[in-house]
Coordinates of C-alpha atoms and ligand atoms in Angstrom, one line a residue:
M1 CA -30.8 1.9 -9.5
N2 CA -32.1 2.6 -6.0
V3 CA -32.4 -0.2 -3.6
E4 CA -36.2 -0.5 -3.8
A5 CA -36.0 -0.5 -7.6
A6 CA -33.3 -3.3 -7.5
R7 CA -35.4 -5.3 -5.1
R8 CA -38.4 -5.1 -7.3
T9 CA -36.3 -6.1 -10.4
F10 CA -35.0 -9.1 -8.5
A11 CA -38.4 -10.1 -7.2
S12 CA -38.9 -12.6 -9.9
V13 CA -35.6 -14.1 -11.3
P14 CA -36.3 -15.7 -14.8
Q15 CA -35.6 -19.3 -15.6
A16 CA -32.1 -20.1 -16.9
T17 CA -32.1 -22.0 -20.3
E18 CA -28.6 -23.1 -19.9
H19 CA -26.3 -24.1 -17.1
F20 CA -22.5 -24.3 -16.7
D21 CA -20.3 -25.3 -13.8
V22 CA -18.4 -22.0 -14.0
L23 CA -19.2 -18.7 -15.7
I24 CA -16.3 -16.4 -16.4
V25 CA -17.1 -12.7 -17.0
G26 CA -14.9 -10.9 -19.4
A27 CA -12.6 -12.1 -22.2
G28 CA -9.6 -9.8 -21.5
I29 CA -6.2 -11.1 -20.5
S30 CA -7.6 -12.3 -17.1
G31 CA -10.7 -14.1 -18.5
I32 CA -8.6 -15.9 -21.2
G33 CA -5.9 -16.8 -18.6
S34 CA -8.5 -18.1 -16.1
A35 CA -10.1 -20.2 -18.8
Y36 CA -6.7 -21.8 -19.7
H37 CA -6.2 -22.7 -16.0
L38 CA -9.7 -24.1 -15.7
T39 CA -9.4 -26.3 -18.8
T40 CA -5.9 -27.6 -17.9
K41 CA -6.4 -28.1 -14.1
M42 CA -10.0 -29.2 -14.1
P43 CA -10.7 -30.9 -17.5
G44 CA -14.3 -31.8 -18.0
T45 CA -15.6 -28.7 -16.1
S46 CA -18.3 -27.0 -18.2
F47 CA -17.9 -23.3 -18.5
V48 CA -18.7 -20.3 -20.6
I49 CA -17.1 -16.8 -21.0
L50 CA -19.4 -13.9 -21.5
E51 CA -17.9 -10.8 -23.0
T52 CA -19.7 -7.5 -23.9
Q53 CA -17.3 -6.6 -26.7
E54 CA -17.2 -8.0 -30.2
T55 CA -14.0 -9.9 -29.6
F56 CA -11.4 -10.8 -27.0
G57 CA -8.6 -8.4 -25.6
G58 CA -10.4 -6.3 -23.0
T59 CA -8.0 -3.3 -22.4
W60 CA -6.0 -4.1 -25.5
L61 CA -9.1 -4.0 -27.6
T62 CA -10.7 -0.9 -26.1
H63 CA -7.8 1.3 -26.3
K64 CA -6.8 2.5 -29.7
Y65 CA -5.0 5.7 -29.2
P66 CA -1.8 6.2 -31.2
G67 CA 1.1 4.1 -29.8
I68 CA -1.1 2.2 -27.3
R69 CA 1.3 -0.3 -25.7
S70 CA 2.0 -2.1 -22.3
D71 CA 4.1 -0.2 -19.7
S72 CA 5.2 -3.4 -18.0
D73 CA 7.2 -6.1 -19.7
L74 CA 5.5 -9.0 -21.4
H75 CA 7.6 -11.7 -19.8
T76 CA 5.7 -11.0 -16.5
F77 CA 2.5 -9.4 -18.1
G78 CA 2.4 -12.5 -20.3
Y79 CA 1.1 -15.7 -18.9
S80 CA 3.4 -18.0 -16.8
F81 CA 2.4 -20.8 -19.2
K82 CA 3.1 -19.2 -22.6
P83 CA 6.6 -17.8 -23.5
W84 CA 6.7 -14.1 -24.7
V85 CA 9.2 -14.1 -27.6
G86 CA 9.2 -10.4 -28.5
P87 CA 10.6 -7.2 -27.0
P88 CA 9.4 -6.7 -23.5
I89 CA 7.2 -3.6 -24.2
A90 CA 4.4 -4.6 -26.5
T91 CA 1.8 -3.0 -28.7
A92 CA -1.8 -3.7 -28.0
A93 CA -1.9 -5.6 -31.4
E94 CA 1.0 -7.7 -30.3
I95 CA -0.8 -8.5 -27.0
R96 CA -4.0 -9.4 -28.7
A97 CA -2.1 -11.6 -31.1
Y98 CA -0.5 -13.5 -28.2
M99 CA -4.0 -13.9 -26.5
G100 CA -5.3 -15.1 -29.8
E101 CA -2.6 -17.9 -29.8
V102 CA -3.6 -18.9 -26.4
I103 CA -7.2 -19.2 -27.4
A104 CA -6.3 -21.2 -30.6
E105 CA -3.8 -23.5 -28.9
N106 CA -6.2 -24.3 -26.1
D107 CA -9.4 -24.5 -28.1
L108 CA -10.9 -21.8 -26.0
A109 CA -13.0 -20.0 -28.7
K110 CA -15.9 -22.4 -28.5
H111 CA -16.4 -21.3 -24.9
I112 CA -16.6 -17.6 -25.5
R113 CA -19.8 -15.7 -26.2
Y114 CA -19.1 -12.2 -27.4
K115 CA -21.6 -9.2 -27.5
H116 CA -23.1 -10.5 -24.2
R117 CA -23.3 -7.8 -21.6
I118 CA -24.2 -9.3 -18.1
L119 CA -26.6 -7.0 -16.4
K120 CA -27.8 -8.9 -13.3
A121 CA -26.6 -11.9 -11.2
N122 CA -28.7 -13.4 -8.4
W123 CA -27.6 -16.1 -6.1
S124 CA -30.2 -18.6 -5.0
S125 CA -29.5 -20.3 -1.6
E126 CA -32.3 -22.7 -2.4
E127 CA -30.7 -23.9 -5.6
N128 CA -27.1 -23.2 -4.8
L129 CA -26.5 -21.3 -8.1
W130 CA -26.1 -18.0 -9.8
T131 CA -28.6 -16.9 -12.3
I132 CA -27.1 -14.4 -14.7
E133 CA -29.3 -12.2 -16.9
A134 CA -27.3 -10.8 -20.0
E135 CA -28.3 -8.8 -23.0
K136 CA -27.1 -9.3 -26.5
T137 CA -25.5 -6.1 -27.6
D138 CA -26.6 -6.4 -31.2
S139 CA -30.1 -7.6 -30.9
G140 CA -31.0 -6.6 -27.4
E141 CA -32.2 -10.2 -26.8
K142 CA -32.1 -11.4 -23.2
V143 CA -30.2 -14.4 -22.3
V144 CA -30.4 -16.3 -18.9
I145 CA -27.7 -18.6 -17.8
S146 CA -27.2 -20.3 -14.4
A147 CA -23.7 -21.4 -13.0
N148 CA -22.5 -22.9 -9.8
F149 CA -19.5 -20.5 -9.7
L150 CA -18.9 -17.0 -11.0
W151 CA -15.3 -16.0 -11.9
M152 CA -15.2 -12.2 -12.2
C153 CA -12.6 -11.1 -14.7
Q154 CA -14.2 -7.8 -15.6
G155 CA -11.1 -5.6 -15.1
Y156 CA -11.3 -2.5 -13.0
Y157 CA -12.6 0.4 -15.1
R158 CA -15.8 1.1 -17.3
H159 CA -14.8 0.3 -20.9
S160 CA -17.5 2.5 -22.4
E161 CA -16.2 5.8 -21.3
G162 CA -13.0 7.3 -19.6
Y163 CA -12.9 9.7 -16.7
T164 CA -13.1 13.4 -17.7
P165 CA -13.3 16.0 -15.0
E166 CA -15.8 18.9 -15.6
W167 CA -13.9 22.1 -16.3
E168 CA -15.5 25.5 -16.6
G169 CA -16.0 26.7 -20.1
M170 CA -15.8 23.2 -21.8
K171 CA -18.8 24.1 -23.8
D172 CA -17.2 27.2 -25.1
F173 CA -14.2 25.4 -26.6
K174 CA -14.5 25.5 -30.5
G175 CA -12.1 22.7 -31.0
R176 CA -12.4 19.0 -30.3
I177 CA -12.1 17.3 -26.9
V178 CA -11.0 13.7 -27.0
H179 CA -10.6 11.1 -24.4
P180 CA -8.0 8.5 -25.3
Q181 CA -10.2 5.7 -24.3
V182 CA -12.5 6.5 -27.1
W183 CA -10.1 7.7 -29.7
P184 CA -12.1 8.7 -32.8
D185 CA -11.1 7.1 -36.2
D186 CA -11.6 10.4 -37.9
L187 CA -9.3 12.6 -35.8
V188 CA -6.9 14.6 -38.1
L189 CA -3.8 15.7 -36.1
E190 CA -1.8 17.1 -39.1
G191 CA -0.9 20.7 -38.5
K192 CA -3.0 20.9 -35.4
Q193 CA -2.1 22.4 -31.9
V194 CA -2.8 19.6 -29.4
V195 CA -2.9 19.9 -25.7
V196 CA -2.8 16.5 -23.7
I197 CA -4.1 16.9 -20.2
G198 CA -2.4 14.3 -17.9
S199 CA 1.0 13.0 -17.0
G200 CA 0.5 9.3 -16.6
A201 CA 1.4 6.3 -18.9
T202 CA -1.3 7.2 -21.4
A203 CA 0.0 10.9 -21.9
A204 CA 3.6 9.7 -22.0
T205 CA 2.7 7.0 -24.7
L206 CA 0.5 9.2 -26.7
I207 CA 2.8 12.3 -26.9
P208 CA 5.8 11.0 -28.6
N209 CA 3.5 8.9 -31.0
I210 CA 1.6 12.0 -32.3
A211 CA 4.3 14.7 -32.0
D212 CA 5.5 14.3 -35.6
Q213 CA 2.1 14.8 -37.0
C214 CA 0.9 17.8 -34.9
A215 CA 2.0 21.3 -35.4
D216 CA 2.9 21.2 -31.6
V217 CA 1.8 19.1 -28.7
T218 CA 1.8 20.2 -25.0
M219 CA 1.6 17.8 -22.1
L220 CA -0.3 19.9 -19.4
Q221 CA 0.0 18.4 -16.0
R222 CA -1.3 19.6 -12.6
S223 CA 1.6 17.8 -11.0
P224 CA 4.5 15.6 -12.2
T225 CA 4.7 11.8 -12.3
Y226 CA 7.7 9.4 -11.9
F227 CA 9.0 7.7 -15.0
R228 CA 11.6 5.0 -15.6
L229 CA 13.5 5.0 -18.8
G230 CA 15.2 2.1 -20.5
R231 CA 15.8 0.2 -23.6
N232 CA 12.9 -1.9 -25.0
A233 CA 15.0 -4.9 -24.9
I234 CA 16.2 -7.5 -22.3
E235 CA 19.9 -8.2 -22.7
L236 CA 19.7 -11.5 -20.9
A237 CA 16.9 -12.7 -23.2
E238 CA 18.9 -11.7 -26.3
Q239 CA 21.9 -13.5 -25.1
L240 CA 20.0 -16.6 -24.3
R241 CA 18.4 -16.5 -27.7
Q242 CA 21.9 -16.3 -29.3
L243 CA 22.8 -19.4 -27.3
Q244 CA 19.6 -21.1 -28.7
V245 CA 18.2 -21.8 -25.3
K246 CA 14.5 -22.8 -25.5
E247 CA 12.0 -20.1 -25.4
E248 CA 10.2 -21.8 -22.4
W249 CA 13.4 -21.4 -20.3
I250 CA 14.2 -17.9 -21.5
H251 CA 10.6 -16.9 -20.5
E252 CA 11.0 -18.4 -17.0
I253 CA 14.6 -17.1 -16.5
V254 CA 13.8 -13.6 -17.7
R255 CA 10.5 -13.6 -15.5
R256 CA 12.6 -14.5 -12.5
K257 CA 15.2 -11.8 -13.1
I258 CA 12.6 -9.1 -13.6
L259 CA 10.8 -10.1 -10.6
F260 CA 13.8 -10.1 -8.6
E261 CA 14.9 -6.7 -9.9
Q262 CA 11.3 -5.3 -9.2
D263 CA 11.2 -6.7 -5.7
T264 CA 14.6 -5.0 -5.0
F265 CA 13.4 -1.7 -6.5
T266 CA 10.1 -1.8 -4.5
K267 CA 11.9 -2.4 -1.2
R268 CA 14.3 0.5 -2.0
C269 CA 11.4 2.8 -2.7
I270 CA 10.4 2.3 1.0
S271 CA 13.9 2.0 2.5
E272 CA 15.8 4.8 0.6
P273 CA 13.1 6.8 -1.4
E274 CA 15.4 9.8 -1.8
Q275 CA 18.2 7.8 -3.4
V276 CA 15.6 6.1 -5.8
K277 CA 14.1 9.6 -6.6
T278 CA 17.6 11.0 -7.3
E279 CA 18.2 8.0 -9.8
L280 CA 14.9 8.4 -11.6
L281 CA 15.3 12.0 -12.0
G282 CA 18.9 11.5 -13.1
Q283 CA 17.7 9.3 -16.0
I284 CA 15.5 12.2 -17.2
S285 CA 18.1 14.8 -16.7
A286 CA 20.6 12.7 -18.7
V287 CA 18.3 13.1 -21.7
L288 CA 17.0 16.6 -21.3
G289 CA 20.3 18.2 -20.2
P290 CA 21.3 20.3 -17.1
D291 CA 19.2 23.4 -18.1
Y292 CA 15.8 21.7 -18.4
D293 CA 13.6 22.6 -15.3
I294 CA 13.3 19.0 -13.9
A295 CA 12.4 20.4 -10.5
T296 CA 9.1 21.8 -11.8
H297 CA 8.1 19.3 -14.5
F298 CA 9.4 15.9 -13.4
T299 CA 9.8 16.0 -9.6
P300 CA 6.7 14.6 -7.9
S301 CA 5.8 15.5 -4.3
Y302 CA 5.2 12.0 -3.2
R303 CA 7.8 9.2 -2.7
P304 CA 8.3 6.8 -5.5
W305 CA 5.7 3.9 -5.9
R306 CA 2.8 5.5 -4.2
Q307 CA 1.4 5.6 -7.8
R308 CA 2.4 3.4 -10.6
I309 CA 5.6 4.3 -12.2
A310 CA 5.4 4.3 -16.0
F311 CA 8.2 2.8 -18.0
V312 CA 9.2 5.0 -21.0
P313 CA 10.8 2.7 -23.6
D314 CA 13.9 4.2 -25.3
A315 CA 13.0 7.5 -23.6
D316 CA 10.7 8.4 -26.5
L317 CA 8.8 11.0 -24.6
F318 CA 12.0 12.8 -23.4
H319 CA 13.5 12.7 -26.8
G320 CA 10.4 14.4 -28.2
I321 CA 10.7 17.1 -25.5
K322 CA 14.3 17.5 -26.2
S323 CA 13.9 17.9 -29.9
G324 CA 11.3 20.6 -29.3
K325 CA 8.4 18.7 -30.9
A326 CA 6.7 18.3 -27.5
S327 CA 6.7 20.5 -24.5
V328 CA 5.6 20.3 -20.8
V329 CA 3.5 22.9 -18.8
T330 CA 3.0 22.3 -15.1
D331 CA 0.1 24.3 -14.0
E332 CA -3.6 24.2 -13.1
I333 CA -6.5 24.7 -15.3
D334 CA -8.6 27.8 -14.6
R335 CA -11.1 27.3 -17.5
F336 CA -11.5 26.3 -21.1
T337 CA -11.9 29.1 -23.5
E338 CA -13.0 29.2 -27.1
T339 CA -9.6 28.8 -28.4
G340 CA -7.8 26.6 -25.7
I341 CA -7.2 26.7 -21.9
L342 CA -6.5 29.5 -19.5
L343 CA -4.3 28.5 -16.8
K344 CA -4.4 29.6 -13.1
S345 CA -1.0 31.3 -13.7
G346 CA -2.6 33.6 -16.3
Q347 CA -0.9 31.7 -19.2
S348 CA -3.1 30.6 -22.1
L349 CA -2.6 27.4 -24.2
E350 CA -4.0 27.7 -27.7
A351 CA -5.4 24.5 -28.9
D352 CA -7.3 22.9 -31.8
I353 CA -7.6 19.5 -30.1
I354 CA -7.5 18.9 -26.3
V355 CA -7.0 15.3 -25.3
T356 CA -8.1 14.5 -21.8
A357 CA -5.6 11.7 -20.6
T358 CA -7.3 12.0 -17.2
G359 CA -7.9 8.3 -16.4
F360 CA -10.6 5.9 -15.8
N361 CA -13.9 5.4 -14.1
L362 CA -13.4 2.6 -11.5
C363 CA -16.0 -0.2 -12.2
I364 CA -15.6 -2.9 -9.6
L365 CA -17.8 -5.6 -10.8
G366 CA -18.7 -4.9 -14.3
D367 CA -21.6 -2.7 -13.5
I368 CA -23.6 -5.9 -12.9
A369 CA -26.5 -5.5 -10.3
F370 CA -25.8 -8.3 -7.8
A371 CA -28.2 -9.9 -5.4
I372 CA -28.3 -12.7 -3.0
D373 CA -31.7 -14.3 -2.7
G374 CA -33.2 -11.2 -4.3
K375 CA -31.6 -8.9 -1.8
P376 CA -29.3 -6.3 -3.6
L377 CA -25.7 -6.7 -2.6
D378 CA -23.5 -3.8 -1.9
F379 CA -19.9 -4.9 -2.0
A380 CA -18.9 -2.0 0.2
D381 CA -20.8 -4.0 3.1
T382 CA -18.4 -6.9 2.5
V383 CA -14.9 -7.6 3.8
T384 CA -12.4 -8.8 1.2
Y385 CA -10.8 -12.3 1.5
R386 CA -7.3 -11.7 0.2
G387 CA -8.7 -9.5 -2.5
M388 CA -10.3 -12.4 -4.3
M389 CA -13.5 -13.2 -2.4
F390 CA -16.0 -11.4 -0.4
T391 CA -17.6 -12.2 3.0
G392 CA -21.2 -13.3 2.7
V393 CA -20.9 -13.8 -1.1
P394 CA -21.1 -17.5 -2.0
N395 CA -19.2 -19.2 -5.0
M396 CA -17.5 -16.1 -6.5
A397 CA -13.9 -15.3 -7.2
W398 CA -12.8 -11.8 -8.3
V399 CA -9.6 -11.1 -10.3
F400 CA -7.9 -7.9 -9.5
G401 CA -4.3 -7.8 -10.5
Y402 CA -1.2 -6.0 -9.2
F403 CA -0.5 -2.2 -9.6
R404 CA 3.2 -2.5 -8.9
A405 CA 3.9 -5.8 -10.7
S406 CA 2.2 -7.0 -13.8
W407 CA -1.5 -7.5 -13.5
T408 CA -1.4 -11.0 -14.9
L409 CA 0.9 -12.4 -12.2
R410 CA -2.1 -12.2 -9.9
T411 CA -4.5 -13.6 -12.6
D412 CA -2.3 -16.8 -12.5
L413 CA -2.2 -16.9 -8.7
V414 CA -5.9 -16.4 -8.3
A415 CA -6.6 -19.1 -11.1
D416 CA -4.4 -21.7 -9.2
F417 CA -6.4 -20.9 -6.0
V418 CA -9.8 -21.1 -7.6
C419 CA -9.0 -24.4 -9.3
R420 CA -7.7 -25.8 -6.0
L421 CA -10.9 -24.5 -4.2
L422 CA -13.2 -25.9 -6.9
T423 CA -11.4 -29.4 -6.6
H424 CA -11.6 -29.3 -2.8
M425 CA -15.3 -28.6 -3.1
K426 CA -15.8 -31.5 -5.4
T427 CA -13.8 -33.9 -3.0
K428 CA -15.9 -32.7 0.0
G429 CA -19.1 -33.0 -2.0
V430 CA -20.2 -29.6 -1.2
K431 CA -22.0 -27.0 -3.4
K432 CA -21.3 -23.8 -1.7
V433 CA -18.4 -21.9 -0.3
V434 CA -18.7 -18.5 1.4
P435 CA -16.0 -16.5 3.2
A436 CA -17.0 -15.4 6.7
L437 CA -15.2 -13.7 9.4
R438 CA -14.0 -16.2 12.1
P439 CA -14.7 -15.7 15.8
E440 CA -11.3 -14.2 16.3
D441 CA -12.0 -11.6 13.6
H442 CA -15.1 -10.1 14.9
N443 CA -13.6 -7.2 16.7
M444 CA -11.1 -6.5 13.9
P445 CA -11.1 -2.9 12.8
L446 CA -12.5 -2.5 9.3
L447 CA -10.5 -0.2 7.1
S448 CA -10.7 1.1 3.5
W449 CA -10.0 -1.5 0.8
I450 CA -6.4 -0.2 0.4
D451 CA -4.2 1.8 2.6
P452 CA -3.8 5.3 0.9
E453 CA -0.4 5.7 2.6
N454 CA 0.6 2.8 0.5
F455 CA -0.9 3.4 -2.9
N456 CA -3.2 6.3 -3.8
P457 CA -3.9 6.8 -7.5
N458 CA -6.8 9.2 -8.1
Y459 CA -9.2 6.6 -9.7
L460 CA -9.1 4.5 -6.5
M461 CA -9.4 7.4 -4.2
R462 CA -12.4 8.8 -6.0
D463 CA -14.4 5.6 -5.6
M464 CA -12.9 3.9 -2.5
H465 CA -16.3 4.1 -0.8
L466 CA -17.6 1.5 -3.3
L467 CA -15.0 -1.2 -2.6
P468 CA -15.0 -3.9 0.0
K469 CA -13.5 -3.4 3.4
R470 CA -10.1 -4.6 4.7
G471 CA -9.3 -6.0 8.0
D472 CA -6.0 -5.9 10.0
K473 CA -4.9 -9.5 9.2
P474 CA -3.4 -10.8 6.0
E475 CA -6.5 -13.0 5.2
W476 CA -8.7 -10.0 5.1
Q477 CA -6.4 -7.7 3.1
H478 CA -6.0 -7.1 -0.7
S479 CA -2.2 -7.2 -0.6
Q480 CA -0.3 -5.5 -3.5
D481 CA 2.5 -7.8 -2.7
Y482 CA 3.2 -10.4 -5.4
W483 CA 6.3 -11.6 -3.6
A484 CA 4.4 -12.5 -0.4
E485 CA 1.2 -13.8 -2.3
K486 CA 3.3 -16.1 -4.5
D487 CA 4.1 -18.1 -1.4
Q488 CA 0.9 -17.5 0.7
F489 CA -1.7 -18.4 -2.0
P490 CA -0.5 -21.9 -2.7
A491 CA -0.4 -22.5 1.1
I492 CA -3.9 -21.3 1.8
D493 CA -5.7 -23.9 4.2
L494 CA -8.9 -24.5 2.4
D495 CA -10.3 -25.9 5.7
D496 CA -9.7 -22.7 7.5
K497 CA -12.7 -21.4 9.3
A498 CA -12.7 -18.4 6.9
F499 CA -14.4 -20.7 4.4
V500 CA -17.9 -22.0 5.2
Y501 CA -18.9 -24.9 3.2
S502 CA -22.4 -26.4 2.8
Ligands
FAD1 C1 -4.0 1.6 -21.4 C2 -3.7 0.7 -20.3 C3 -2.5 0.2 -20.3 C4 -2.3 -0.7 -19.3 N1 -0.9 -1.3 -19.2 C5 -0.8 -2.2 -18.3 C6 0.6 -2.8 -18.3 O1 1.5 -2.5 -18.9 N2 0.8 -3.7 -17.2 C7 -0.1 -4.1 -16.3 O2 0.2 -4.8 -15.4 N3 -1.4 -3.5 -16.4 C8 -1.6 -2.6 -17.3 N4 -2.9 -2.0 -17.4 C9 -4.0 -2.5 -16.5 C10 -4.8 -3.4 -17.3 O3 -6.2 -3.1 -17.2 C11 -4.7 -4.8 -16.9 O4 -3.2 -5.1 -16.8 C12 -5.3 -5.9 -17.7 O5 -5.2 -5.8 -19.1 C13 -6.7 -6.1 -17.2 O6 -7.1 -7.3 -17.8 P1 -8.4 -7.9 -17.4 O7 -8.7 -9.0 -18.3 O8 -8.4 -8.2 -15.9 O9 -9.5 -6.7 -17.6 P2 -9.9 -5.8 -18.9 O10 -8.8 -5.8 -19.9 O11 -10.5 -4.6 -18.4 O12 -11.1 -6.8 -19.5 C14 -12.2 -7.1 -19.0 C15 -13.3 -7.5 -19.9 O13 -14.5 -7.8 -19.3 C16 -15.5 -7.3 -20.0 N5 -16.6 -7.0 -19.1 C17 -16.7 -6.2 -18.1 N6 -17.9 -6.0 -17.6 C18 -18.6 -6.9 -18.3 C19 -20.1 -7.4 -18.2 N7 -20.9 -6.9 -17.4 N8 -20.5 -8.3 -19.1 C20 -19.6 -8.9 -20.0 N9 -18.4 -8.4 -20.0 C21 -17.9 -7.6 -19.3 C22 -15.0 -6.1 -20.7 O14 -15.7 -5.7 -21.9 C23 -13.5 -6.5 -21.0 O15 -13.4 -7.0 -22.2 C24 -3.1 -1.1 -18.4 C25 -4.3 -0.5 -18.4 C26 -4.7 0.4 -19.4 C27 -6.1 1.0 -19.5

């Protein structure tokens, strides 16, 4: 929508038929976790969760490709408040079951409205509230709700479609092209030659899980990715269980152990990247043997941790390669042909099915058209307050988790902050809080949302221009550092001049 069109659509904001203190967008792991924190820390707060899909789960509902599983451990991807009692790497079904228990145990179902896609949100300075326009996805009926505070738990990518680059000749290909995000129910793999384009966590999960069914499966990658290999078990958790230690304790102890080890690992990636690289490649070489060409297929050109490192439980991908059921080709696509893919090297890959495990379309705020007093809001014009609020945008919190640690660790931290902020506003008797640059911030250089030197996955690089700006002080940065934020967030001074109340 262009700016003029958006202005016209916001010219008259319809009257809300219902009002809530808080409106949570999305019933993924962030939305459900945030609702838990709100009900336990601020009982009596009225709230609603609006969710486009037909049930809860978000990522773990959308993705249905064979083998779909977490790539971080569930002790830290699970919530701080609910012990995870299974093996650390979990399937989507197991994660949804866990979320279902959280909903049932905390009586959250009555707050969730499924099949409600939010289309617009307008802040009124006169009334000090957001008016949300949503559409019921089954009937098309419009719903208008107002809320004092918007809690954005919409995730970071568009659920309706994945990212597929345009390659020449795609229309000529006579087989089927499938994106893993919209895996078709009727896809028959038996006896088929399959090429999976991509080298990230999705490709690494999918390939060992379909290798037995296909005639052959090839992972086609432009460049290699780092992987970590390990057993899908945590010895300490197993020992503590044998000793009949309470699950609450095991969860907390194992979380601390994992977080301590991750912190050490992240620091080592910066202080001794070559050593870490040698160790990661050594794990692969131990499975594939000395004759496998690790240099070409599994040695990335960047230092470890510039992109997320996928965990491969029980080395299943590499056992698949070792057994000959799966293979890896590192090359660039020249074009699709009728029968497969022609590579820049001149080699051809024959295929019946091509799976494009090529990633996501970044979707910063749920494809919602935002406005403040009818004026369209462009988030790229704002500066982030610690990656959870935006300058000039009143009464809104945004949940964007960690890349290098489990996403949900940040959901918990942001939720603690939001509940503290809402309580503070109540105590002060104010209706509005808006982050604003302080006098000392006005000459601060404004930079891209995240430092590409630090972290640079393609889906972020493609759409960085849509994201809020970053300053050069911690308050105005979206840090990817759980270990710093776990101490900084609880200590945020809510009377700092960065928060303007009225
Ligand atoms: C395949 C896959 C595996 C992953 N594995 C891991 C992992 O192991 N560890 C990790 O830390 N991270 C992982 N991630 C990142 C992952 O997205 C997050 O960890 C987490 O699940 C995100 O949860 P969320 O609730 O914030 O967002 P989502 O899961 O994206 O859920 C957001 C919800 O908001 C809804 N929504 C969005 N816009 C609107 C709107 N306008 N109106 C109404 N509803 C709306 C969506 O329908 C969706 O249900 C993975 C991502 C993918 C895609």
